Coordinates of C-alpha atoms and ligand atoms in Angstrom, one line a residue:
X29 CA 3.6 8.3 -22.4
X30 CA 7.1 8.1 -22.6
X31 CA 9.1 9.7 -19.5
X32 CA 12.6 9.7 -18.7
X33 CA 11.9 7.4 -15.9
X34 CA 10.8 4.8 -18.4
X35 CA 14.1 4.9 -19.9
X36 CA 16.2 4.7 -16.8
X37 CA 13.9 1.8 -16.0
X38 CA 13.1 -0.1 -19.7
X39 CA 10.1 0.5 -19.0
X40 CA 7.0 0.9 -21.8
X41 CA 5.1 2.8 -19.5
X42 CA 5.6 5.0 -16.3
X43 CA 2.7 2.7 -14.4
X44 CA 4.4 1.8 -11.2
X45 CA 2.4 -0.6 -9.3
X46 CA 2.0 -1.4 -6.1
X47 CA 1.0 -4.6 -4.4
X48 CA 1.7 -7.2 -2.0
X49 CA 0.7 -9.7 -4.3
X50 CA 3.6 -11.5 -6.2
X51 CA 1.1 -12.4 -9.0
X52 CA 0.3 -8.5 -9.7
X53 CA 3.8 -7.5 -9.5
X54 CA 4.8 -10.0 -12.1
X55 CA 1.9 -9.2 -14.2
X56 CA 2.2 -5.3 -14.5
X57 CA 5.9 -5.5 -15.0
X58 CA 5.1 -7.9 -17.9
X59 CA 2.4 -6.1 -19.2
X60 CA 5.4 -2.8 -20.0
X61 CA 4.9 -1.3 -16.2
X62 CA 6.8 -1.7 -13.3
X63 CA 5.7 -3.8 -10.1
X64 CA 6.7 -3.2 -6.8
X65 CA 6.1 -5.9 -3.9
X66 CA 4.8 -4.4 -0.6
X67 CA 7.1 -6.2 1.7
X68 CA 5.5 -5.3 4.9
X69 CA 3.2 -8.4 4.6
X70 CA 5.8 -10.8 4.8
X71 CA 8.7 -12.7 7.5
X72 CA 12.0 -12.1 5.9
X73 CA 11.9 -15.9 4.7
X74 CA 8.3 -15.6 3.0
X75 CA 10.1 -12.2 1.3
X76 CA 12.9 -14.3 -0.1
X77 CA 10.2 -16.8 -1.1
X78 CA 8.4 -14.3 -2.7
X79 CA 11.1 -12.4 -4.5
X80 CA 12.7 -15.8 -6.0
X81 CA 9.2 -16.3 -7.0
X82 CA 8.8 -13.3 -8.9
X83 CA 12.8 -13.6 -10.2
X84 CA 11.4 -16.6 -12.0
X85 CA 8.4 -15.1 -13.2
X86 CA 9.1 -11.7 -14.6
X87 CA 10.6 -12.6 -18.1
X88 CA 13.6 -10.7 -17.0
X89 CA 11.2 -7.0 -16.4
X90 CA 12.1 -4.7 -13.9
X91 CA 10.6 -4.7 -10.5
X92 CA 10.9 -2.9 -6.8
X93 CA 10.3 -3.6 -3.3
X94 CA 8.6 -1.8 -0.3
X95 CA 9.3 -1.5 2.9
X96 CA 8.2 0.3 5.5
X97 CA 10.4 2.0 8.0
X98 CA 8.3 4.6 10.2
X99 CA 10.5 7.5 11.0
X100 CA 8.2 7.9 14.4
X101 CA 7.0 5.2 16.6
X102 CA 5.2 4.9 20.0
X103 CA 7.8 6.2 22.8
X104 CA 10.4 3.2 23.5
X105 CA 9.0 1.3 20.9
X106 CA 12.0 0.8 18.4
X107 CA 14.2 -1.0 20.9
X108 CA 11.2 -2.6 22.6
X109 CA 11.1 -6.9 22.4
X110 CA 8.2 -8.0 21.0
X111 CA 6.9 -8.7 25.0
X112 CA 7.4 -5.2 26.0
X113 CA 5.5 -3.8 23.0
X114 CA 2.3 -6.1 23.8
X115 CA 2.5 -5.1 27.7
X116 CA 2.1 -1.3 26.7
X117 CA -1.0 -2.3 24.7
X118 CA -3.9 -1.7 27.8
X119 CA -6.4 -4.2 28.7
X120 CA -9.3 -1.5 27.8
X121 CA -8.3 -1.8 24.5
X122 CA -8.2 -6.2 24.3
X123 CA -11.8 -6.1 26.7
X124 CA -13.0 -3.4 23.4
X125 CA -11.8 -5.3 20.8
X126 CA -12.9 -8.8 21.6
X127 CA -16.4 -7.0 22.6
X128 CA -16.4 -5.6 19.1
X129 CA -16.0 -9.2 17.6
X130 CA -18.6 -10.7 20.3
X131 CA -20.9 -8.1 19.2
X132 CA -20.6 -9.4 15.3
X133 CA -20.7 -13.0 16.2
X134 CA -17.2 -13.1 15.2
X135 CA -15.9 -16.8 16.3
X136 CA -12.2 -17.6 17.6
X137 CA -9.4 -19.0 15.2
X138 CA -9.8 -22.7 15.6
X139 CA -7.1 -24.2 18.0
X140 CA -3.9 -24.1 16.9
X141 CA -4.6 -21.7 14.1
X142 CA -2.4 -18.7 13.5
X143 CA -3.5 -15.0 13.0
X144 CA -1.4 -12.9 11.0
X145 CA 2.2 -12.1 12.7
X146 CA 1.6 -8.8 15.0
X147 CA 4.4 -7.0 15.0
X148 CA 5.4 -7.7 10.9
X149 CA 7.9 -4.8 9.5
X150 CA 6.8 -2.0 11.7
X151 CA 10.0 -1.8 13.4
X152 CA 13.4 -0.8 12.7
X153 CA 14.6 -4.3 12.9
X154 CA 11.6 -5.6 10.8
X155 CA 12.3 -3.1 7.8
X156 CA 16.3 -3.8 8.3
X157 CA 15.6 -7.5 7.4
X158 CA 13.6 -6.5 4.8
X159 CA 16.2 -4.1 3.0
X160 CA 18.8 -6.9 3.4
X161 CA 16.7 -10.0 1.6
X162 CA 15.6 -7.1 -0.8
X163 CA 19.0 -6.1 -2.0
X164 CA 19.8 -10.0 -2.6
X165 CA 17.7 -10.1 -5.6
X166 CA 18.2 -7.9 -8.5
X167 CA 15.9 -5.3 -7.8
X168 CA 15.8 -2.4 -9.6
X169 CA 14.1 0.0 -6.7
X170 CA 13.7 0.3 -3.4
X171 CA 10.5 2.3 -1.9
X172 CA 9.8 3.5 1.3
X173 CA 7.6 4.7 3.0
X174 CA 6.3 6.5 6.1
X175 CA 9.3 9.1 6.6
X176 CA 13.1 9.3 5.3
X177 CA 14.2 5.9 5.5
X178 CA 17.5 5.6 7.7
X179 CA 20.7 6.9 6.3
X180 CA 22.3 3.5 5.9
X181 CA 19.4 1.9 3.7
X182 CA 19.6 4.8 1.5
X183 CA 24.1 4.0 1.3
X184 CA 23.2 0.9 1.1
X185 CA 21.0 0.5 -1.8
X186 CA 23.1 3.4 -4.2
X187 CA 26.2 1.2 -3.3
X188 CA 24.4 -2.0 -4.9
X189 CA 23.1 0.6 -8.2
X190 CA 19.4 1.0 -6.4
X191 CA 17.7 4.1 -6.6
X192 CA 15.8 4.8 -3.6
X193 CA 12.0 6.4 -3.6
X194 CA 9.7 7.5 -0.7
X195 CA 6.2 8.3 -0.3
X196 CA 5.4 11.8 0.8
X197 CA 2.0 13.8 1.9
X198 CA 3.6 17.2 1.7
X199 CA 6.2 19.4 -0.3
X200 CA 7.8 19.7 2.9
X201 CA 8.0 16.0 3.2
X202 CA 9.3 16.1 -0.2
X203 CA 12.4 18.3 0.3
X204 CA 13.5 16.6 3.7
X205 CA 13.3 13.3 1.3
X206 CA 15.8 14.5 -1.0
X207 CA 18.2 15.7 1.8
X208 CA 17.9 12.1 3.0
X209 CA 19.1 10.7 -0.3
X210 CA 16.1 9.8 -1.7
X211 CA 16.2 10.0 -5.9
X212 CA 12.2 9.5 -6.7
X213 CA 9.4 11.2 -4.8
X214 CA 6.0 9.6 -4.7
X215 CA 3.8 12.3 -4.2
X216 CA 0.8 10.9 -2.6
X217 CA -2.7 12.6 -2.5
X218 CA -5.1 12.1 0.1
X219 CA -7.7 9.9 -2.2
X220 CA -4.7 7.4 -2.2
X221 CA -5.8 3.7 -0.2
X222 CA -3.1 2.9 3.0
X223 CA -1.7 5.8 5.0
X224 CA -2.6 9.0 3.7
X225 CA -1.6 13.3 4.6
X226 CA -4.8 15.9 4.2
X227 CA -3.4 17.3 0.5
X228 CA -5.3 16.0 -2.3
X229 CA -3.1 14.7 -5.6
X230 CA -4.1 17.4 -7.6
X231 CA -2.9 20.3 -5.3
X232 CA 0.2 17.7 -4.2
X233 CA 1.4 16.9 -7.2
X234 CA 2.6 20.3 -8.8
X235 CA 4.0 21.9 -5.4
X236 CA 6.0 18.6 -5.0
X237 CA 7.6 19.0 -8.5
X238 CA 8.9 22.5 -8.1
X239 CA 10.0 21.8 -4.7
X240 CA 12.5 18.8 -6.3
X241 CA 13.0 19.6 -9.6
X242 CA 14.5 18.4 -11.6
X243 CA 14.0 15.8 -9.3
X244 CA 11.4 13.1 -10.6
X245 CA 8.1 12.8 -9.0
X246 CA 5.3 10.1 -9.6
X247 CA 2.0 10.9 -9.0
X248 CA -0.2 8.8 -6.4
X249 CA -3.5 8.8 -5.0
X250 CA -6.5 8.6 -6.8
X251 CA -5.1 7.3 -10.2
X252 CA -6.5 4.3 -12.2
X253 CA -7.7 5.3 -15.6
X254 CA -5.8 6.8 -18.6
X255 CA -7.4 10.0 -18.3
X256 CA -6.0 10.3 -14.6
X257 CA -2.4 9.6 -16.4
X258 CA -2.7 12.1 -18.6
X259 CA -3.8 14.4 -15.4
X260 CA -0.6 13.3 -13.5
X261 CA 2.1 14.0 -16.3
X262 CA 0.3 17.6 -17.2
X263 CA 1.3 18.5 -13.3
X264 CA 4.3 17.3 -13.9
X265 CA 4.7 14.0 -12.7
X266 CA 7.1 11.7 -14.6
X267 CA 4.8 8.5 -13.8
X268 CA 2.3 7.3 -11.8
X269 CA 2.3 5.6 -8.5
X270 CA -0.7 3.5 -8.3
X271 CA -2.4 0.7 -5.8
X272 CA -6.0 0.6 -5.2
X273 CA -6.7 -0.2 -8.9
X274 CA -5.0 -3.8 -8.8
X275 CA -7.1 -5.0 -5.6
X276 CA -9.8 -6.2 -8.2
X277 CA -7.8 -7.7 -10.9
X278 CA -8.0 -11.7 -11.7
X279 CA -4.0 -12.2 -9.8
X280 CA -4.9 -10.3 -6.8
X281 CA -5.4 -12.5 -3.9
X282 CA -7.8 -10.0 -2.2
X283 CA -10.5 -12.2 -0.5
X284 CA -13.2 -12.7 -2.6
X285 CA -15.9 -11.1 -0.4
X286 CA -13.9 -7.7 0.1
X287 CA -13.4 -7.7 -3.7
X288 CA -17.2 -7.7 -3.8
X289 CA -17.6 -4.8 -1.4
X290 CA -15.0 -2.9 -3.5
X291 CA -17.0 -3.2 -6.5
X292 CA -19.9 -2.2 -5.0
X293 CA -18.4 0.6 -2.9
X294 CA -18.6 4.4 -3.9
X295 CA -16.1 7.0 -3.8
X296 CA -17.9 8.2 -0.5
X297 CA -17.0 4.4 1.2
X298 CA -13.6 5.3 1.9
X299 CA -12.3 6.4 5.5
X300 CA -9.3 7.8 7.0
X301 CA -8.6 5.8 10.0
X302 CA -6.3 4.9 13.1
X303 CA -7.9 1.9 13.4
X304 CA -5.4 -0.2 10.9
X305 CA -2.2 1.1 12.1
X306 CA -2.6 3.5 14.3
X307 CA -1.6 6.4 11.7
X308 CA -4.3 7.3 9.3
X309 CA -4.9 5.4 6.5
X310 CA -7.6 5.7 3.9
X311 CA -9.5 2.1 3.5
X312 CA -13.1 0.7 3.3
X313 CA -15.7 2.4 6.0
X314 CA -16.8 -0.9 7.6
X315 CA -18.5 -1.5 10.8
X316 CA -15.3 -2.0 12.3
X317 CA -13.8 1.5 11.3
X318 CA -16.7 2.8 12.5
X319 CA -16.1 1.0 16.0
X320 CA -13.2 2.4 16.9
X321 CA -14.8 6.2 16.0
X322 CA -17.9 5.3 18.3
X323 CA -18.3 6.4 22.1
X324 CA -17.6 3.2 23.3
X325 CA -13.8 3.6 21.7
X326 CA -11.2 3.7 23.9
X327 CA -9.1 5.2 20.9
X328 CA -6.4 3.9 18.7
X329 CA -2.9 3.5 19.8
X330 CA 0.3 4.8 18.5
X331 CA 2.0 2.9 15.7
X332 CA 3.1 -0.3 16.1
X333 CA 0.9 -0.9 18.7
X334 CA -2.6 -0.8 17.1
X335 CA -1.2 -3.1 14.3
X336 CA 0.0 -5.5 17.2
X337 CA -3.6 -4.9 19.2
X338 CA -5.4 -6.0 16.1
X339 CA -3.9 -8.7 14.3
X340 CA -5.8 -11.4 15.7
X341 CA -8.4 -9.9 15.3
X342 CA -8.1 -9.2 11.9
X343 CA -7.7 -13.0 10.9
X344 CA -10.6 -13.9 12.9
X345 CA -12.8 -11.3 10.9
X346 CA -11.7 -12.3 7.4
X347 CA -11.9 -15.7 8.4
X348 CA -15.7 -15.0 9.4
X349 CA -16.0 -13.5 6.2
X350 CA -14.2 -16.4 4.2
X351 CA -16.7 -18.8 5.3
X352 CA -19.8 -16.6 5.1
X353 CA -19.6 -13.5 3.5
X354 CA -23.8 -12.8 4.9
X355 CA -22.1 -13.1 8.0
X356 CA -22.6 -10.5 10.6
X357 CA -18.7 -10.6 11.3
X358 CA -18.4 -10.0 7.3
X359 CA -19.3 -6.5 8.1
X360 CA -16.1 -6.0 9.9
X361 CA -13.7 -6.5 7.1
X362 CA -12.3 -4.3 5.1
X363 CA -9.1 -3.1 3.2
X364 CA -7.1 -0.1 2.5
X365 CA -8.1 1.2 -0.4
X366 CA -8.3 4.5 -2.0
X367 CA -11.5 6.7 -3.0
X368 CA -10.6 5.1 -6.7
X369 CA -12.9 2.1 -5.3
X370 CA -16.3 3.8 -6.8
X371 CA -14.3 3.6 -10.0
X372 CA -13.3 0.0 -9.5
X373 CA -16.2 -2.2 -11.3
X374 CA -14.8 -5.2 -12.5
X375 CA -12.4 -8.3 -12.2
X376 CA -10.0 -7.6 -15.2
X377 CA -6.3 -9.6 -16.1
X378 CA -3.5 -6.6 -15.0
X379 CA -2.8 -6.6 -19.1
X380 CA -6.3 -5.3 -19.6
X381 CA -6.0 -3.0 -17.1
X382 CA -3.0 -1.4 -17.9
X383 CA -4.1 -1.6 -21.7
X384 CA -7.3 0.4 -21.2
X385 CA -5.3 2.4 -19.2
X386 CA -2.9 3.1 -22.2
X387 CA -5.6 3.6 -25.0
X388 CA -7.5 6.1 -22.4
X389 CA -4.6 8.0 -22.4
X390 CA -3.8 8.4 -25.8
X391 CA -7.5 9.4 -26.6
X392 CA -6.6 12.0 -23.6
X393 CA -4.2 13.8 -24.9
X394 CA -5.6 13.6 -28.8
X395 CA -8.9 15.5 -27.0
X396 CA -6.3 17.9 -25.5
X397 CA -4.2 18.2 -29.0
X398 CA -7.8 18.9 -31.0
X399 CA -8.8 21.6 -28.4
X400 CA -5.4 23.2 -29.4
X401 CA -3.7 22.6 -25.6
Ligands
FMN8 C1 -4.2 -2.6 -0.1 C2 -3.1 -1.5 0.0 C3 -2.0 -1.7 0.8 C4 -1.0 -0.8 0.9 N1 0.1 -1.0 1.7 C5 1.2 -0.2 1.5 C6 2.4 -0.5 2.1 O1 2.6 -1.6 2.8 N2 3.5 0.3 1.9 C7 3.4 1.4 1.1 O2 4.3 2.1 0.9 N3 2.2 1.8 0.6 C8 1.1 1.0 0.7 N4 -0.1 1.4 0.2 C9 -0.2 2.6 -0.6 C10 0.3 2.5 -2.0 O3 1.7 2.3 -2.1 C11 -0.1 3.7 -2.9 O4 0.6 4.8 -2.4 C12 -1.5 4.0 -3.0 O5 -2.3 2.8 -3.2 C13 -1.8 4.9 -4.2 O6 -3.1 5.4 -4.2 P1 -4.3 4.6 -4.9 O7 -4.7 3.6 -3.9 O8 -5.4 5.7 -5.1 O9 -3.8 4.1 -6.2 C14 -1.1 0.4 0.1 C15 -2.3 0.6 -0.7 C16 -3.3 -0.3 -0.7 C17 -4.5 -0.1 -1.6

């Protein structure tokens, strides 16, 4: 399984992984991946908390971070003050939502309880801070995603030795991300968990290699088993780009009652919805997903204002299902996730994961060698 991208990266194995849990970053980069931290999660401070966490317990192993800088927003919404963006959001859309959560008994935080920040790293200014705690610490890439991150986050990271990758749902995608600077292309299929194009990662993968080569391109979307590996780098791939798989592994902090949905979902319990972010992104069908498709919807809003519209609500319905997971607000929650989720059985360390992952493989590509391919 060795790629050139493990030796530019010391790595053992060309598993990158993303997460926005420090514990699973640490974990796979130990284990002979590579981790990346999803920094959309977090305030600038709780990112610099994080990172000097995982600077502490990575044994010296690479690792990335991940940002998200959206190259197209709601109109006015990139120089808009936090205020401004929560007057656009309409009061059809707060009378639907709290409706929603009536109708599923779910109850209000208790006084003086937080819900999740709204507004998070959606914005320019959001992703700036990001990039700048980011390139404190010595990481060893920085990923974007959503569109060509700005010109000056690309300068920036080459001038402090950071290569610079991007997520892309289209060859087209893929060639306007290495005009932009970008050095790795994350070719992500449609099966993939979070936000998602229509191109699956078999039919993805290969047309974003020729478009870049010699470019390299990891492979994402749909890949959590050796077998899948072996799949990616015979299309080309120099790695693989993966996320769903390390929802249900011991470090992830996934609540326990969406980890139990995910092992008993199927492949077919995956939607493509607006209702997250306002762009689509694949995650569990749940019965709020499905509220925002039903007649009663007044429709999603444009990105960052569904986020925004939502966030409450959000903490409200995992906090319904934290203390009753029977609960009829327990229905609500959910979690991006990609249409790996039917493959997704078990609660397993990262090691194992990526170790089972590593055997499959080889027996892969023996199968292939005895069939003379
Ligand atoms: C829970 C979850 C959250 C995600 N959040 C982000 C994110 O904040 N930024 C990002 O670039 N990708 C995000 N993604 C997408 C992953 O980076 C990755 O492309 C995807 O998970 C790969 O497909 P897979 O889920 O089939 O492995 C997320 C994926 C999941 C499962």
């Amino acid at each position: 399984m060795k790629t050139q991208l493990c030796e530019q990266f010391g790595i053992e194995f060309p598993i990158f992984a993303f997460s926005h849990c420090r514990d699973v970053v640490a974990a796979v980069s130990k284990a002979g991946g590579f981790g990346v931290l999803g920094a959309l999660a977090f305030s600038a401070e709780q990112l610099q908390i994080e990172l000097a966490w995982i600077d502490e317990h990575i044994d010296g192993k690479p690792y990335g971070v991940d940002i998200v800088m959206p190259a197209s927003l709601a109109e006015g919404a990139a120089t808009a003050t936090k205020e401004q963006l929560e007057a656009m959001i309409s009061q059809r859309h707060r009378d639907f939502i709290e409706d929603t959560l009536t109708k599923h008994q779910v109850p209000p935080l208790p006084e003086g309880m937080q819900g999740t920040e709204s507004l998070l790293g959606w914005v320019p200014a959001g992703g700036q801070s990001h990039v700048d705690v980011a390139l404190k610490h010595d990481i060893k890439l920085l990923v974007n995603a959503l569109g060509p991150p700005p010109p000056d986050v690309v300068e920036r990271a080459h001038k402090a030795g950071v290569p610079v990758a991007a997520l892309v749902g289209s060859p087209e995608h893929a060639i306007k991300q290495r005009e932009a600077g970008v050095d790795i292309i994350v070719a992500s299929g449609t099966e993939a968990g979070g936000h998602t194009g229509e191109i699956s990662t078999m039919v993805l993968t290969p047309q974003c290699v020729d478009a870049v080569a010699p470019a390299p391109v990891l492979a994402a979307g749909g890949i959590g088993s050796g077998r899948q590996i072996a799949a990616a780098l015979a299309l080309g791939a120099q790695g693989v780009w993966t996320g769903s798989v390390w929802l249900t592994t011991k470090e992830s902090d996934l609540q326990p009652a969406v980890v139990q949905k995910v092992m008993h979902a199927t492949s077919r319990d995956t939607v493509r919805s607006r209702a997250m972010t306002g762009k689509p992104a694949r995650q569990l069908r749940t019965g709020w997903t499905d509220a925002w498709e039903s007649p009663e919807s007044p429709g999603t809003l444009p990105m960052p204002l569904q986020f925004m519209a939502t966030a409450e609500a959000i903490s409200r319905i995992y906090r319904a299902a934290e203390n009753d997971p029977d609960s009829p607000g327990a229905q609500l929650a959910g979690t991006p996730i990609g249409q790996i989720a039917g493959m997704m059985n078990s609660v397993r360390p990262v090691r194992d994961v990526i170790f089972d992952m590593v055997e499959e493989y080889g027996e892969a590509v023996e199968r292939m060698k005895a069939m003379g391919m």
